[in-house]
mmCIF file with all atom_site columns, C-alpha atoms in Angstrom:
data_model
loop_
_atom_site.group_PDB
_atom_site.id
_atom_site.type_symbol
_atom_site.label_atom_id
_atom_site.label_alt_id
_atom_site.label_comp_id
_atom_site.label_asym_id
_atom_site.label_entity_id
_atom_site.label_seq_id
_atom_site.pdbx_PDB_ins_code
_atom_site.Cartn_x
_atom_site.Cartn_y
_atom_site.Cartn_z
_atom_site.occupancy
_atom_site.B_iso_or_equiv
_atom_site.pdbx_formal_charge
_atom_site.auth_seq_id
_atom_site.auth_comp_id
_atom_site.auth_asym_id
_atom_site.auth_atom_id
_atom_site.pdbx_PDB_model_num
ATOM 1   C CA . UNK I 1 1   ? 76.044  -7.898 -143.065 1.00 0.00 ? 180 UNK I CA 1
ATOM 2   C CA . UNK I 1 2   ? 79.851  -8.005 -142.750 1.00 0.00 ? 181 UNK I CA 1
ATOM 3   C CA . UNK I 1 3   ? 81.252  -6.940 -139.387 1.00 0.00 ? 182 UNK I CA 1
ATOM 4   C CA . UNK I 1 4   ? 83.357  -3.820 -139.444 1.00 0.00 ? 183 UNK I CA 1
ATOM 5   C CA . UNK I 1 5   ? 87.007  -4.599 -138.720 1.00 0.00 ? 184 UNK I CA 1
ATOM 6   C CA . UNK I 1 6   ? 88.456  -3.402 -135.443 1.00 0.00 ? 185 UNK I CA 1
ATOM 7   C CA . UNK I 1 7   ? 91.459  -1.050 -135.230 1.00 0.00 ? 186 UNK I CA 1
ATOM 8   C CA . UNK I 1 8   ? 93.774  -3.860 -134.345 1.00 0.00 ? 187 UNK I CA 1
ATOM 9   C CA . UNK I 1 9   ? 93.103  -5.627 -137.758 1.00 0.00 ? 188 UNK I CA 1
ATOM 10  C CA . UNK I 1 10  ? 93.608  -2.539 -139.888 1.00 0.00 ? 189 UNK I CA 1
ATOM 11  C CA . UNK I 1 11  ? 96.978  -2.260 -141.709 1.00 0.00 ? 190 UNK I CA 1
ATOM 12  C CA . UNK I 1 12  ? 99.559  0.020  -140.053 1.00 0.00 ? 191 UNK I CA 1
ATOM 13  C CA . UNK I 1 13  ? 99.653  3.608  -141.174 1.00 0.00 ? 192 UNK I CA 1
ATOM 14  C CA . UNK I 1 14  ? 102.404 4.249  -143.629 1.00 0.00 ? 193 UNK I CA 1
ATOM 15  C CA . UNK I 1 15  ? 104.872 6.961  -143.000 1.00 0.00 ? 194 UNK I CA 1
ATOM 16  C CA . UNK I 1 16  ? 105.129 9.836  -145.460 1.00 0.00 ? 195 UNK I CA 1
ATOM 17  C CA . UNK I 1 17  ? 107.008 8.897  -148.544 1.00 0.00 ? 196 UNK I CA 1
ATOM 18  C CA . UNK I 1 18  ? 110.005 10.996 -149.509 1.00 0.00 ? 197 UNK I CA 1
ATOM 19  C CA . UNK I 1 19  ? 110.573 9.396  -152.905 1.00 0.00 ? 198 UNK I CA 1
ATOM 20  C CA . UNK I 1 20  ? 109.417 11.499 -155.767 1.00 0.00 ? 199 UNK I CA 1
ATOM 21  C CA . UNK I 1 21  ? 106.399 10.287 -157.794 1.00 0.00 ? 200 UNK I CA 1
ATOM 22  C CA . UNK I 1 22  ? 107.142 8.957  -161.216 1.00 0.00 ? 201 UNK I CA 1
ATOM 23  C CA . UNK I 1 23  ? 105.854 11.282 -163.968 1.00 0.00 ? 202 UNK I CA 1
ATOM 24  C CA . UNK I 1 24  ? 102.567 10.292 -165.518 1.00 0.00 ? 203 UNK I CA 1
ATOM 25  C CA . UNK I 1 25  ? 102.578 8.722  -168.984 1.00 0.00 ? 204 UNK I CA 1
ATOM 26  C CA . UNK I 1 26  ? 100.548 10.441 -171.740 1.00 0.00 ? 205 UNK I CA 1
ATOM 27  C CA . UNK I 1 27  ? 98.295  7.864  -173.408 1.00 0.00 ? 206 UNK I CA 1
ATOM 28  C CA . UNK I 1 28  ? 96.069  8.109  -176.390 1.00 0.00 ? 207 UNK I CA 1
ATOM 29  C CA . UNK I 1 29  ? 92.789  6.305  -177.425 1.00 0.00 ? 208 UNK I CA 1
ATOM 30  C CA . UNK I 1 30  ? 89.474  6.661  -179.113 1.00 0.00 ? 209 UNK I CA 1
ATOM 31  C CA . UNK I 1 31  ? 86.457  7.613  -177.090 1.00 0.00 ? 210 UNK I CA 1
ATOM 32  C CA . UNK I 1 32  ? 84.249  4.642  -176.523 1.00 0.00 ? 211 UNK I CA 1
ATOM 33  C CA . UNK I 1 33  ? 81.054  6.600  -177.057 1.00 0.00 ? 212 UNK I CA 1
ATOM 34  C CA . UNK I 1 34  ? 81.724  8.968  -179.983 1.00 0.00 ? 213 UNK I CA 1
ATOM 35  C CA . UNK I 1 35  ? 85.052  7.808  -181.493 1.00 0.00 ? 214 UNK I CA 1
ATOM 36  C CA . UNK I 1 36  ? 86.859  11.130 -180.925 1.00 0.00 ? 215 UNK I CA 1
ATOM 37  C CA . UNK I 1 37  ? 90.707  10.822 -180.657 1.00 0.00 ? 216 UNK I CA 1
ATOM 38  C CA . UNK I 1 38  ? 91.503  11.647 -177.002 1.00 0.00 ? 217 UNK I CA 1
ATOM 39  C CA . UNK I 1 39  ? 94.535  11.717 -174.765 1.00 0.00 ? 218 UNK I CA 1
ATOM 40  C CA . UNK I 1 40  ? 94.786  10.991 -171.096 1.00 0.00 ? 219 UNK I CA 1
ATOM 41  C CA . UNK I 1 41  ? 97.204  10.239 -168.256 1.00 0.00 ? 220 UNK I CA 1
ATOM 42  C CA . UNK I 1 42  ? 98.102  6.663  -167.439 1.00 0.00 ? 221 UNK I CA 1
ATOM 43  C CA . UNK I 1 43  ? 95.050  5.229  -169.235 1.00 0.00 ? 222 UNK I CA 1
ATOM 44  C CA . UNK I 1 44  ? 92.529  7.464  -167.636 1.00 0.00 ? 223 UNK I CA 1
ATOM 45  C CA . UNK I 1 45  ? 90.379  9.385  -170.164 1.00 0.00 ? 224 UNK I CA 1
ATOM 46  C CA . UNK I 1 46  ? 87.712  11.952 -170.336 1.00 0.00 ? 225 UNK I CA 1
ATOM 47  C CA . UNK I 1 47  ? 86.172  13.016 -173.711 1.00 0.00 ? 226 UNK I CA 1
ATOM 48  C CA . UNK I 1 48  ? 85.575  16.764 -174.124 1.00 0.00 ? 227 UNK I CA 1
ATOM 49  C CA . UNK I 1 49  ? 83.160  16.245 -176.963 1.00 0.00 ? 228 UNK I CA 1
ATOM 50  C CA . UNK I 1 50  ? 80.560  13.818 -175.535 1.00 0.00 ? 229 UNK I CA 1
ATOM 51  C CA . UNK I 1 51  ? 81.522  13.782 -171.795 1.00 0.00 ? 230 UNK I CA 1
ATOM 52  C CA . UNK I 1 52  ? 82.469  10.073 -171.569 1.00 0.00 ? 231 UNK I CA 1
ATOM 53  C CA . UNK I 1 53  ? 84.879  9.200  -168.687 1.00 0.00 ? 232 UNK I CA 1
ATOM 54  C CA . UNK I 1 54  ? 86.489  5.782  -168.167 1.00 0.00 ? 233 UNK I CA 1
ATOM 55  C CA . UNK I 1 55  ? 86.640  4.220  -164.711 1.00 0.00 ? 234 UNK I CA 1
ATOM 56  C CA . UNK I 1 56  ? 89.672  5.186  -162.656 1.00 0.00 ? 235 UNK I CA 1
ATOM 57  C CA . UNK I 1 57  ? 90.461  1.476  -162.130 1.00 0.00 ? 236 UNK I CA 1
ATOM 58  C CA . UNK I 1 58  ? 91.209  1.063  -165.842 1.00 0.00 ? 237 UNK I CA 1
ATOM 59  C CA . UNK I 1 59  ? 94.375  3.101  -165.451 1.00 0.00 ? 238 UNK I CA 1
ATOM 60  C CA . UNK I 1 60  ? 97.864  1.670  -166.118 1.00 0.00 ? 239 UNK I CA 1
ATOM 61  C CA . UNK I 1 61  ? 99.150  2.547  -162.605 1.00 0.00 ? 240 UNK I CA 1
ATOM 62  C CA . UNK I 1 62  ? 97.652  2.898  -159.066 1.00 0.00 ? 241 UNK I CA 1
ATOM 63  C CA . UNK I 1 63  ? 96.592  6.398  -158.136 1.00 0.00 ? 242 UNK I CA 1
ATOM 64  C CA . UNK I 1 64  ? 98.864  8.064  -155.497 1.00 0.00 ? 243 UNK I CA 1
ATOM 65  C CA . UNK I 1 65  ? 97.854  8.149  -151.881 1.00 0.00 ? 244 UNK I CA 1
ATOM 66  C CA . UNK I 1 66  ? 97.161  11.471 -150.228 1.00 0.00 ? 245 UNK I CA 1
ATOM 67  C CA . UNK I 1 67  ? 100.391 11.352 -148.301 1.00 0.00 ? 246 UNK I CA 1
ATOM 68  C CA . UNK I 1 68  ? 102.282 11.009 -151.622 1.00 0.00 ? 247 UNK I CA 1
ATOM 69  C CA . UNK I 1 69  ? 100.816 14.316 -152.966 1.00 0.00 ? 248 UNK I CA 1
ATOM 70  C CA . UNK I 1 70  ? 103.626 16.933 -152.930 1.00 0.00 ? 249 UNK I CA 1
ATOM 71  C CA . UNK I 1 71  ? 100.938 19.766 -152.773 1.00 0.00 ? 250 UNK I CA 1
ATOM 72  C CA . UNK I 1 72  ? 99.156  18.326 -149.723 1.00 0.00 ? 251 UNK I CA 1
ATOM 73  C CA . UNK I 1 73  ? 98.995  20.827 -146.819 1.00 0.00 ? 252 UNK I CA 1
ATOM 74  C CA . UNK I 1 74  ? 100.924 19.864 -143.705 1.00 0.00 ? 253 UNK I CA 1
ATOM 75  C CA . UNK I 1 75  ? 99.186  17.875 -141.030 1.00 0.00 ? 254 UNK I CA 1
ATOM 76  C CA . UNK I 1 76  ? 97.120  19.876 -138.560 1.00 0.00 ? 255 UNK I CA 1
ATOM 77  C CA . UNK I 1 77  ? 96.246  22.548 -141.098 1.00 0.00 ? 256 UNK I CA 1
ATOM 78  C CA . UNK I 1 78  ? 92.523  23.060 -141.586 1.00 0.00 ? 257 UNK I CA 1
ATOM 79  C CA . UNK I 1 79  ? 90.759  23.634 -144.797 1.00 0.00 ? 258 UNK I CA 1
ATOM 80  C CA . UNK I 1 80  ? 89.974  27.311 -145.295 1.00 0.00 ? 259 UNK I CA 1
ATOM 81  C CA . UNK I 1 81  ? 86.496  28.491 -144.420 1.00 0.00 ? 260 UNK I CA 1
ATOM 82  C CA . UNK I 1 82  ? 84.191  28.679 -147.426 1.00 0.00 ? 261 UNK I CA 1
ATOM 83  C CA . UNK I 1 83  ? 82.875  32.078 -148.359 1.00 0.00 ? 262 UNK I CA 1
ATOM 84  C CA . UNK I 1 84  ? 79.090  32.499 -148.935 1.00 0.00 ? 263 UNK I CA 1
ATOM 85  C CA . UNK I 1 85  ? 78.132  32.260 -152.601 1.00 0.00 ? 264 UNK I CA 1
ATOM 86  C CA . UNK I 1 86  ? 77.477  34.370 -154.541 1.00 0.00 ? 265 UNK I CA 1
ATOM 87  C CA . UNK I 1 87  ? 80.031  36.914 -153.327 1.00 0.00 ? 266 UNK I CA 1
ATOM 88  C CA . UNK I 1 88  ? 78.648  40.374 -152.588 1.00 0.00 ? 267 UNK I CA 1
ATOM 89  C CA . UNK I 1 89  ? 79.467  42.983 -155.183 1.00 0.00 ? 268 UNK I CA 1
ATOM 90  C CA . UNK I 1 90  ? 80.428  46.178 -153.430 1.00 0.00 ? 269 UNK I CA 1
ATOM 91  C CA . UNK I 1 91  ? 80.846  48.139 -156.622 1.00 0.00 ? 270 UNK I CA 1
ATOM 92  C CA . UNK I 1 92  ? 79.630  51.707 -156.741 1.00 0.00 ? 271 UNK I CA 1
ATOM 93  C CA . UNK I 1 93  ? 76.153  52.279 -158.125 1.00 0.00 ? 272 UNK I CA 1
ATOM 94  C CA . UNK I 1 94  ? 75.978  54.139 -161.285 1.00 0.00 ? 273 UNK I CA 1
ATOM 95  C CA . UNK I 1 95  ? 74.266  57.458 -161.030 1.00 0.00 ? 274 UNK I CA 1
ATOM 96  C CA . UNK I 1 96  ? 71.712  58.144 -163.839 1.00 0.00 ? 275 UNK I CA 1
ATOM 97  C CA . UNK I 1 97  ? 73.278  60.209 -166.534 1.00 0.00 ? 276 UNK I CA 1
ATOM 98  C CA . UNK I 1 98  ? 71.707  63.314 -168.048 1.00 0.00 ? 277 UNK I CA 1
ATOM 99  C CA . UNK I 1 99  ? 68.636  62.557 -170.122 1.00 0.00 ? 278 UNK I CA 1
ATOM 100 C CA . UNK I 1 100 ? 69.187  62.904 -173.767 1.00 0.00 ? 279 UNK I CA 1
ATOM 101 C CA . UNK I 1 101 ? 67.250  65.877 -175.082 1.00 0.00 ? 280 UNK I CA 1
ATOM 102 C CA . UNK I 1 102 ? 65.706  65.480 -178.560 1.00 0.00 ? 281 UNK I CA 1
ATOM 103 C CA . UNK I 1 103 ? 67.628  67.631 -180.985 1.00 0.00 ? 282 UNK I CA 1
ATOM 104 C CA . UNK I 1 104 ? 66.201  69.556 -183.898 1.00 0.00 ? 283 UNK I CA 1
ATOM 105 C CA . UNK I 1 105 ? 64.901  67.343 -186.651 1.00 0.00 ? 284 UNK I CA 1
ATOM 106 C CA . UNK I 1 106 ? 66.157  67.223 -190.192 1.00 0.00 ? 285 UNK I CA 1
#
């Protein structure tokens, strides 16, 4: 078993990057399972026909770190509390309508 590295041996934390991320590149290929023509971002694909997905490491660029995400919430902010599922439906109950009376026959 490999010993776990101590805090002193870990790389220093990086400060938040202020440089904008480069836009992703649209790439195209054939699905390796069913041959459907598919498109993806930076060499990462998912086929909507058969469900095949390539490994994220096959991409053309590294994936951005969490601190590079422009939509990441600020530090110290907690994730919102999850609501119980399924949500209760407080809609009004429908009152039974008048019973249909049989009309005169033909």
